[in-house]
PDB file of C-alpha atoms in Angstrom:
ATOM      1  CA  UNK A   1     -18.313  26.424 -43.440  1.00  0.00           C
ATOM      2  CA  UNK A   2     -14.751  27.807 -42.620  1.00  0.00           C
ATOM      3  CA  UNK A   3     -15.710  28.940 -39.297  1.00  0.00           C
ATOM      4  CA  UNK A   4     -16.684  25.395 -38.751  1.00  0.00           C
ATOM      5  CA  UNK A   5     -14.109  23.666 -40.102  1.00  0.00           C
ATOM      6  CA  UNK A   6     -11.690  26.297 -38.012  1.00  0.00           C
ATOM      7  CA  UNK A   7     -13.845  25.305 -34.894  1.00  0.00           C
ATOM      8  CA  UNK A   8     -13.693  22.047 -35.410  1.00  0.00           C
ATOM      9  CA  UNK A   9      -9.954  21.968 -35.997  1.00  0.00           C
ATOM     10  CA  UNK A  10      -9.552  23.745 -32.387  1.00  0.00           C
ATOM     11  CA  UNK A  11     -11.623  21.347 -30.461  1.00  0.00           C
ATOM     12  CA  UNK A  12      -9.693  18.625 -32.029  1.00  0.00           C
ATOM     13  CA  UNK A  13      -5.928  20.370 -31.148  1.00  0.00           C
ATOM     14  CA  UNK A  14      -7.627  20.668 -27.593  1.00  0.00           C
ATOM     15  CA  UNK A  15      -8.707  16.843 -27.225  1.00  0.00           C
ATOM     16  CA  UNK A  16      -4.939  15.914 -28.607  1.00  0.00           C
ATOM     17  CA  UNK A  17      -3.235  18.179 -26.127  1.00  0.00           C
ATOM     18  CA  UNK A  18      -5.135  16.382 -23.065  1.00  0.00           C
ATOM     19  CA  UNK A  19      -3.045  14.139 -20.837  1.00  0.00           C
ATOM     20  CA  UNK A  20      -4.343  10.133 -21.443  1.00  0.00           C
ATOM     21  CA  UNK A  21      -5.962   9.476 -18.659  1.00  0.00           C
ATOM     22  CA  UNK A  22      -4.214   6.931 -16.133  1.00  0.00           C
ATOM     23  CA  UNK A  23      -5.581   3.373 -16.527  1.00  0.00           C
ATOM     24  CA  UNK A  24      -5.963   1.895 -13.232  1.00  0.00           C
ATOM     25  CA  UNK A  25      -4.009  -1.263 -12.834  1.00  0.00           C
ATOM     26  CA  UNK A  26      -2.955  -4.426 -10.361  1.00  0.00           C
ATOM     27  CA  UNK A  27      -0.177  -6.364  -9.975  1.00  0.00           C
ATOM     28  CA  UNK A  28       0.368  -9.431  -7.866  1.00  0.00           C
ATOM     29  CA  UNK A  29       3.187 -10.070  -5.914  1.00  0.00           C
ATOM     30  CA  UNK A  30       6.090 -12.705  -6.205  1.00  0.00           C
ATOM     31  CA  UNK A  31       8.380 -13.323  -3.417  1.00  0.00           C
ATOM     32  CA  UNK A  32       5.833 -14.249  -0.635  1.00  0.00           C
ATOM     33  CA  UNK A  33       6.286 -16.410   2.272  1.00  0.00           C
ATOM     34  CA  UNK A  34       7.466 -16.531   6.036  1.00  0.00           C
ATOM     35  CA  UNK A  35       8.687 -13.079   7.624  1.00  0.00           C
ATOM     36  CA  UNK A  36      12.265 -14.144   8.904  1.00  0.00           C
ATOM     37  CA  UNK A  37      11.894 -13.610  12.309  1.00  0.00           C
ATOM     38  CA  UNK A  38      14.058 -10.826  13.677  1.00  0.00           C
ATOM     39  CA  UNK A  39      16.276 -10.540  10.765  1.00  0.00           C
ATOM     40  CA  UNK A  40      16.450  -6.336   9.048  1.00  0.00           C
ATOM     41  CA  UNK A  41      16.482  -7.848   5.587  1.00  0.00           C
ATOM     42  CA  UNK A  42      13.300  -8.742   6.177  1.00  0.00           C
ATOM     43  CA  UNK A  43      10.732 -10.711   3.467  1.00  0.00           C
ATOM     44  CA  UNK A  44      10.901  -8.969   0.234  1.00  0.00           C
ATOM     45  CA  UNK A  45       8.319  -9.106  -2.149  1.00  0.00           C
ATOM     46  CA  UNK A  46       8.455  -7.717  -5.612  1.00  0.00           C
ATOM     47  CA  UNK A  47       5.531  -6.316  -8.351  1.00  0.00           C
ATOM     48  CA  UNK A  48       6.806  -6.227 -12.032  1.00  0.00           C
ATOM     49  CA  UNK A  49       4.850  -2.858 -13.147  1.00  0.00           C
ATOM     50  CA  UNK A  50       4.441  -2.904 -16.767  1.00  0.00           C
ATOM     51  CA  UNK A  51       2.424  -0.640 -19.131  1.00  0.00           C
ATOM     52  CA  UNK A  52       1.659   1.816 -16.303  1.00  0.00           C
ATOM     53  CA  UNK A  53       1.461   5.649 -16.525  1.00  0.00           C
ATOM     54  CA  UNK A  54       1.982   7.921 -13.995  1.00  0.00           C
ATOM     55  CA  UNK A  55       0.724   7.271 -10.590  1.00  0.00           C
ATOM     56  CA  UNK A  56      -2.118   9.373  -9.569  1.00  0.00           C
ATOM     57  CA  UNK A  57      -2.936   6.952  -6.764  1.00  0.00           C
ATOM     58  CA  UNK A  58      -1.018   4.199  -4.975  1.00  0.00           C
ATOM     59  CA  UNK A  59      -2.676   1.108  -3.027  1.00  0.00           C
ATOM     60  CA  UNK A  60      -1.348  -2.020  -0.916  1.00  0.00           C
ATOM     61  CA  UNK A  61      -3.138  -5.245  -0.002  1.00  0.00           C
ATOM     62  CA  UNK A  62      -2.008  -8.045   1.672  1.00  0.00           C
ATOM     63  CA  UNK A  63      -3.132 -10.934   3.482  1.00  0.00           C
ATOM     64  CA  UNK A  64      -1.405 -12.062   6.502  1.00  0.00           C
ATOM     65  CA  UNK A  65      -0.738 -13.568   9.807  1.00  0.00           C
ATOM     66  CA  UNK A  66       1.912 -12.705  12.542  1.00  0.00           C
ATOM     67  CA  UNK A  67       1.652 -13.332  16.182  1.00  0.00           C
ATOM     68  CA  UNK A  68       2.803  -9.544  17.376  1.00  0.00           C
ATOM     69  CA  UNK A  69       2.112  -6.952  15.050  1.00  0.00           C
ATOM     70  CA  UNK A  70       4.493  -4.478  16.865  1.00  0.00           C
ATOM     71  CA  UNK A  71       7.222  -6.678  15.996  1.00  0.00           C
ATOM     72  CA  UNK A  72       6.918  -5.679  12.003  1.00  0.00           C
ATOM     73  CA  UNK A  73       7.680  -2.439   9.971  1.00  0.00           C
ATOM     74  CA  UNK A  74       6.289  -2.629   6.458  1.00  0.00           C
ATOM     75  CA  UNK A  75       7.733  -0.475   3.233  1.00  0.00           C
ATOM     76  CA  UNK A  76       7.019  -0.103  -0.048  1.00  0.00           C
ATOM     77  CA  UNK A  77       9.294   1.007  -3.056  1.00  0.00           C
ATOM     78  CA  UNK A  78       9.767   2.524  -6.395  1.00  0.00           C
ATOM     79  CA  UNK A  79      11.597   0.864  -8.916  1.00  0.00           C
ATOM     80  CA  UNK A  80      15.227   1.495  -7.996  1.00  0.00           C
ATOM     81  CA  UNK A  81      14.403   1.705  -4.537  1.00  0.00           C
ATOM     82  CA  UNK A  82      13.142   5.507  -3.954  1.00  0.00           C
ATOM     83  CA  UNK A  83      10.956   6.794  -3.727  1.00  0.00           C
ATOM     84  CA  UNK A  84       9.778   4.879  -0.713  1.00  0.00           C
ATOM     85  CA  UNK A  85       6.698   4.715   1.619  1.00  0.00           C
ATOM     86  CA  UNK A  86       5.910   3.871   5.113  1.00  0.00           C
ATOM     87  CA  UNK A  87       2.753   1.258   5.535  1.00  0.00           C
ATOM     88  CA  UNK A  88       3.199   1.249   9.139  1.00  0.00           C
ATOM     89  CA  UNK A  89       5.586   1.035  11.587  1.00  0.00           C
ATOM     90  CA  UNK A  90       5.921  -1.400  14.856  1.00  0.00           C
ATOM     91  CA  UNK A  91       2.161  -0.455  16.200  1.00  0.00           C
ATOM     92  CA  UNK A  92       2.165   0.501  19.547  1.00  0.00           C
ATOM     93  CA  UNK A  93       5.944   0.653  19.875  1.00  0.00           C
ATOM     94  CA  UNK A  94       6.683   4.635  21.363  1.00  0.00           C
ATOM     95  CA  UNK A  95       9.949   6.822  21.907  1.00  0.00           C
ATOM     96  CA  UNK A  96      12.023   3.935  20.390  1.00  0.00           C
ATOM     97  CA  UNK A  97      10.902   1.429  22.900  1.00  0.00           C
ATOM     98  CA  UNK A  98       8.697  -1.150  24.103  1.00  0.00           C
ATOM     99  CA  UNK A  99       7.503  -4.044  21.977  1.00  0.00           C
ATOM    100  CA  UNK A 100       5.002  -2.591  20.283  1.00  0.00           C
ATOM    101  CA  UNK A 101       0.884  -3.863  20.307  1.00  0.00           C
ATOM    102  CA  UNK A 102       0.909  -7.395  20.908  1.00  0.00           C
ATOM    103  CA  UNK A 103      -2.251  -7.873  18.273  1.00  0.00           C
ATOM    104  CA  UNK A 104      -2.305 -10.215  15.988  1.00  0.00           C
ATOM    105  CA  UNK A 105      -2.347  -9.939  12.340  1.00  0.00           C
ATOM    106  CA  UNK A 106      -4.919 -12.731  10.814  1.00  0.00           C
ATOM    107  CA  UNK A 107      -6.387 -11.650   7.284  1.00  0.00           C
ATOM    108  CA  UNK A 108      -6.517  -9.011   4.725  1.00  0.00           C
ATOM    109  CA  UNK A 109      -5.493  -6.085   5.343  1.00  0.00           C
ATOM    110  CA  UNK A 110      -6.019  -2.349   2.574  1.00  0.00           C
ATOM    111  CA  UNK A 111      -3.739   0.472   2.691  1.00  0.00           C
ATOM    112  CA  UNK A 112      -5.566   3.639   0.202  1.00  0.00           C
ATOM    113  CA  UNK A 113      -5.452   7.277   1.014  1.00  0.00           C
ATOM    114  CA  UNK A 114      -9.001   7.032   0.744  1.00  0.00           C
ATOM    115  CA  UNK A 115      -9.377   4.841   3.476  1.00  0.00           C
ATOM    116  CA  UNK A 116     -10.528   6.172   7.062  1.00  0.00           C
ATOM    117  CA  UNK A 117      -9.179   3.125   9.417  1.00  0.00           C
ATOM    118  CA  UNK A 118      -6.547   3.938  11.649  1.00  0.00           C
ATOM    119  CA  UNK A 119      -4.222   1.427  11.838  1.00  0.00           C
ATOM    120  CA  UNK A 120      -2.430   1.768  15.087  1.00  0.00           C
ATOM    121  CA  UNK A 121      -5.835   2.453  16.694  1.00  0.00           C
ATOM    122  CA  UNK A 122      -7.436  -0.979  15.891  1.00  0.00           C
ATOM    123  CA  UNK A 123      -4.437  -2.320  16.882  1.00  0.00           C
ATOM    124  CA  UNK A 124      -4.291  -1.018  20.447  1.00  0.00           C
ATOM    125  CA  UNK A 125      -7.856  -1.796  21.213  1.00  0.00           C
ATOM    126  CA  UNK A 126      -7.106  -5.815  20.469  1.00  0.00           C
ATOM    127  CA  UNK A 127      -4.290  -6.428  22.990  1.00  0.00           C
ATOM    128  CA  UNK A 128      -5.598  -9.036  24.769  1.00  0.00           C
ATOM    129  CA  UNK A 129      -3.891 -12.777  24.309  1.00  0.00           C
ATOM    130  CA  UNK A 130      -4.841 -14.190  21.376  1.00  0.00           C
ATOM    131  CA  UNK A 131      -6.836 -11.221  19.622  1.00  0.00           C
ATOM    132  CA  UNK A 132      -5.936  -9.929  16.557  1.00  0.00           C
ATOM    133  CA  UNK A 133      -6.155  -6.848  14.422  1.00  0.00           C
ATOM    134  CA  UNK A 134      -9.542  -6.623  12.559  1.00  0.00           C
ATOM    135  CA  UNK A 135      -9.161  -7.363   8.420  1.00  0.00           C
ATOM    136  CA  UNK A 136     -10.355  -4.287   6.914  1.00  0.00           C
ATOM    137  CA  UNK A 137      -9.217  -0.773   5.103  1.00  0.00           C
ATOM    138  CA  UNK A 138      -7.098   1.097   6.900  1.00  0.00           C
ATOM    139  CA  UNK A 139      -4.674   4.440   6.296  1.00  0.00           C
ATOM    140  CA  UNK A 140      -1.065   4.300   5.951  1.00  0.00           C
ATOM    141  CA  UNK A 141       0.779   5.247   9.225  1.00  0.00           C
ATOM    142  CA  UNK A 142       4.376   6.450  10.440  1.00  0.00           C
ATOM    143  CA  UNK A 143       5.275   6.168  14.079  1.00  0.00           C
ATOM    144  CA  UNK A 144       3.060   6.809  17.203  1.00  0.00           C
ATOM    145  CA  UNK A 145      -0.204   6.635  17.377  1.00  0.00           C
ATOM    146  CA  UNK A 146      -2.719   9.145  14.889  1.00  0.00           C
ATOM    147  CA  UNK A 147      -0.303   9.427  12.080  1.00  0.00           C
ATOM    148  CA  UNK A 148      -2.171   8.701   9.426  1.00  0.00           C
ATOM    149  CA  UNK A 149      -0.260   9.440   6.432  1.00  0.00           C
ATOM    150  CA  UNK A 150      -0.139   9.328   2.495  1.00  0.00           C
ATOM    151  CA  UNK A 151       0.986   7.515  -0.042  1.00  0.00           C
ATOM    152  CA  UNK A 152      -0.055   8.945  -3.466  1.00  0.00           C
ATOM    153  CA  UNK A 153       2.065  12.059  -2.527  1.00  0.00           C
ATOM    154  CA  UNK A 154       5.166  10.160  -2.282  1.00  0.00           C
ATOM    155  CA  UNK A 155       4.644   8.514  -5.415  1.00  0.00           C
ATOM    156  CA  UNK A 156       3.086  11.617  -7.513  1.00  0.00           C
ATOM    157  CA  UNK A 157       5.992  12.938  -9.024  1.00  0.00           C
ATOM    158  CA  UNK A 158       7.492   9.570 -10.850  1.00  0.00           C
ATOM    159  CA  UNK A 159       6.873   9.473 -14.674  1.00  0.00           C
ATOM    160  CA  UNK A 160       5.708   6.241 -16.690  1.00  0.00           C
ATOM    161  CA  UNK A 161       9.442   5.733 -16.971  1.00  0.00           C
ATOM    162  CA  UNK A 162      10.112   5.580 -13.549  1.00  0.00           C
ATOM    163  CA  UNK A 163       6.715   3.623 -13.084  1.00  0.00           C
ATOM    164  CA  UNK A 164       7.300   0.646 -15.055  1.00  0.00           C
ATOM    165  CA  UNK A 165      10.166  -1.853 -13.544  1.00  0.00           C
ATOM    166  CA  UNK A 166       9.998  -3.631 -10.056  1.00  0.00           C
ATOM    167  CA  UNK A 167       8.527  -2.093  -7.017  1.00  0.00           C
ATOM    168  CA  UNK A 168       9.045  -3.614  -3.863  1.00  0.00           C
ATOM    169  CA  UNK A 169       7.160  -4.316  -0.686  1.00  0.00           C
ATOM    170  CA  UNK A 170       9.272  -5.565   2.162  1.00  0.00           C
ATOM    171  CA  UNK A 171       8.422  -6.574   5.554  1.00  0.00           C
ATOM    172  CA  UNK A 172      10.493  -6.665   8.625  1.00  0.00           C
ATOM    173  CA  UNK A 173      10.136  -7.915  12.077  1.00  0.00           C
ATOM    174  CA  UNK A 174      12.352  -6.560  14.634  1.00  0.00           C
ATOM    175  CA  UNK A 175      11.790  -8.940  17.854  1.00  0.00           C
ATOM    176  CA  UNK A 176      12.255 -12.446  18.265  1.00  0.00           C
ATOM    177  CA  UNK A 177       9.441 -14.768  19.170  1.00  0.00           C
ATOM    178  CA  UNK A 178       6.898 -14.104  17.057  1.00  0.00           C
ATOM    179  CA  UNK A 179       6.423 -15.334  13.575  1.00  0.00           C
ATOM    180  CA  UNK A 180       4.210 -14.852  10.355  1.00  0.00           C
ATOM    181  CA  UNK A 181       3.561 -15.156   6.900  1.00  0.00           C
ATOM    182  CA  UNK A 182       2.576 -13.038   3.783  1.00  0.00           C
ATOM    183  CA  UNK A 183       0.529 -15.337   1.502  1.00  0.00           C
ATOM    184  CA  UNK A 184      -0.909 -12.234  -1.076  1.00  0.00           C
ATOM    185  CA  UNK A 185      -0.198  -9.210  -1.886  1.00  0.00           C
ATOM    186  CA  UNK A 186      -0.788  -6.144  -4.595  1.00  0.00           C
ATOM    187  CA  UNK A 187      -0.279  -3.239  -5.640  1.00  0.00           C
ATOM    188  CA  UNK A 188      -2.796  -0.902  -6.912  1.00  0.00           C
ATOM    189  CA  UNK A 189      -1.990   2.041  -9.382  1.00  0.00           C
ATOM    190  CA  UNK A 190      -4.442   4.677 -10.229  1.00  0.00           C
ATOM    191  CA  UNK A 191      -7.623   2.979  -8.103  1.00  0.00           C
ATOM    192  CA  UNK A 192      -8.838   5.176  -5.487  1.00  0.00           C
ATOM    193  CA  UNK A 193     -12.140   3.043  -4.633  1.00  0.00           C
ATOM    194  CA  UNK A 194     -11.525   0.789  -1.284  1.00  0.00           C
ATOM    195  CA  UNK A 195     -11.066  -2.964  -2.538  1.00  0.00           C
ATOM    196  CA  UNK A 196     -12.488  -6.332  -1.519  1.00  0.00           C
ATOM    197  CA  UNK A 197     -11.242  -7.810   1.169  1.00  0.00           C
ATOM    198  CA  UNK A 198     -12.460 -11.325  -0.503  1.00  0.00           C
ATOM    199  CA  UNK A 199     -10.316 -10.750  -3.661  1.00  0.00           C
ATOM    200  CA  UNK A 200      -9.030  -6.919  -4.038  1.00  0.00           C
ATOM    201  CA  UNK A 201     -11.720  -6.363  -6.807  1.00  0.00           C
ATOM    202  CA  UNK A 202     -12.352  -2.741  -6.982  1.00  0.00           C
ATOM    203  CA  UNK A 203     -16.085  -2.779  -4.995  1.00  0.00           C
TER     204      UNK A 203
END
């Protein structure tokens, strides 16, 4: 009997001492609207994080249209600014110059680590007038084309603390000419399964 009270006692000390395992959460974004064209403040959109733990996983949605994709650069934030992320960045735009792809953006568009589509990819191969850049789930990228990169990484390290408070997501077109709008977007903590395009269920 005292071996398995003793036993009993350990498994219990062992289940206590676990980390809670991170919820997985959305939040909607405030602050959406028209992308001021060819201004560096850009549109800023905000996510007010609450009862979060600590990101294992980060995820963006958003639906949009814009007439030039190369034209934008898209970031997301921590609360307090940092740390910060890289959605992508001018498509098609190389060396510093150029334009960038002149796709167009026209839908919902998925940004996981566990997400194959390569972003500045699709948008190359729809350059023709009046195409635009397929909906779908797609990789994070930094500048040039095939360089995929990763958000949860970048995010790994912050503590509920540093969770919780106002992230932002902020959008910037660099060219004049070409305009657009954000009408949705979200932020996914701690869901590593693609999303909907329809709605950003997790599918």
């Amino acid at each position: 009997m005292t071996t398995f009270l003793k036993r009993s006692a350990l498994v219990a000390s062992i289940v206590l001492a676990l980390p809670a395992a991170a919820s997985a959460a959305s939040f909607a974004a405030t602050g959406t609207g028209t992308i001021p064209d060819n201004l560096p403040a850009g549109l800023v959109m905000s996510f007010a994080v609450t009862g979060s733990g600590a990101p294992t996983s980060i995820g963006i949605g958003m639906t949009a249209t814009h007439t030039w994709v190369g034209d934008l650069t898209v970031t997301l934030a921590a609360p307090g600014g940092a740390p910060s992320a890289t959605i992508f960045a001018r498509p098609g735009r190389v060396g510093g110059t150029g334009f960038g792809t002149n796709s167009d953006l026209a839908g919902t568009y998925a940004f996981f680590d566990s997400h194959m589509g390569d972003f500045w990819a699709a948008a190359a191969a729809n350059v023709a007038a009046g195409t635009f850049l397929p909906p779908g789930n797609y990789r994070s990228s930094g500048v040039g084309a095939g360089t995929a990169t990763s958000l949860n990484p970048v995010f790994a390290g912050l503590t509920p603390a540093q969770t919780n408070g106002t992230w932002t997501l902020t959008v910037t077109d660099a060219a004049s000419g070409d305009t657009g709008t954000v009408t949705s977007a979200t932020l996914f903590i701690n869901q590593t399964t693609p999303v909907s395009l329809q709605n950003f269920s997790v599918d």
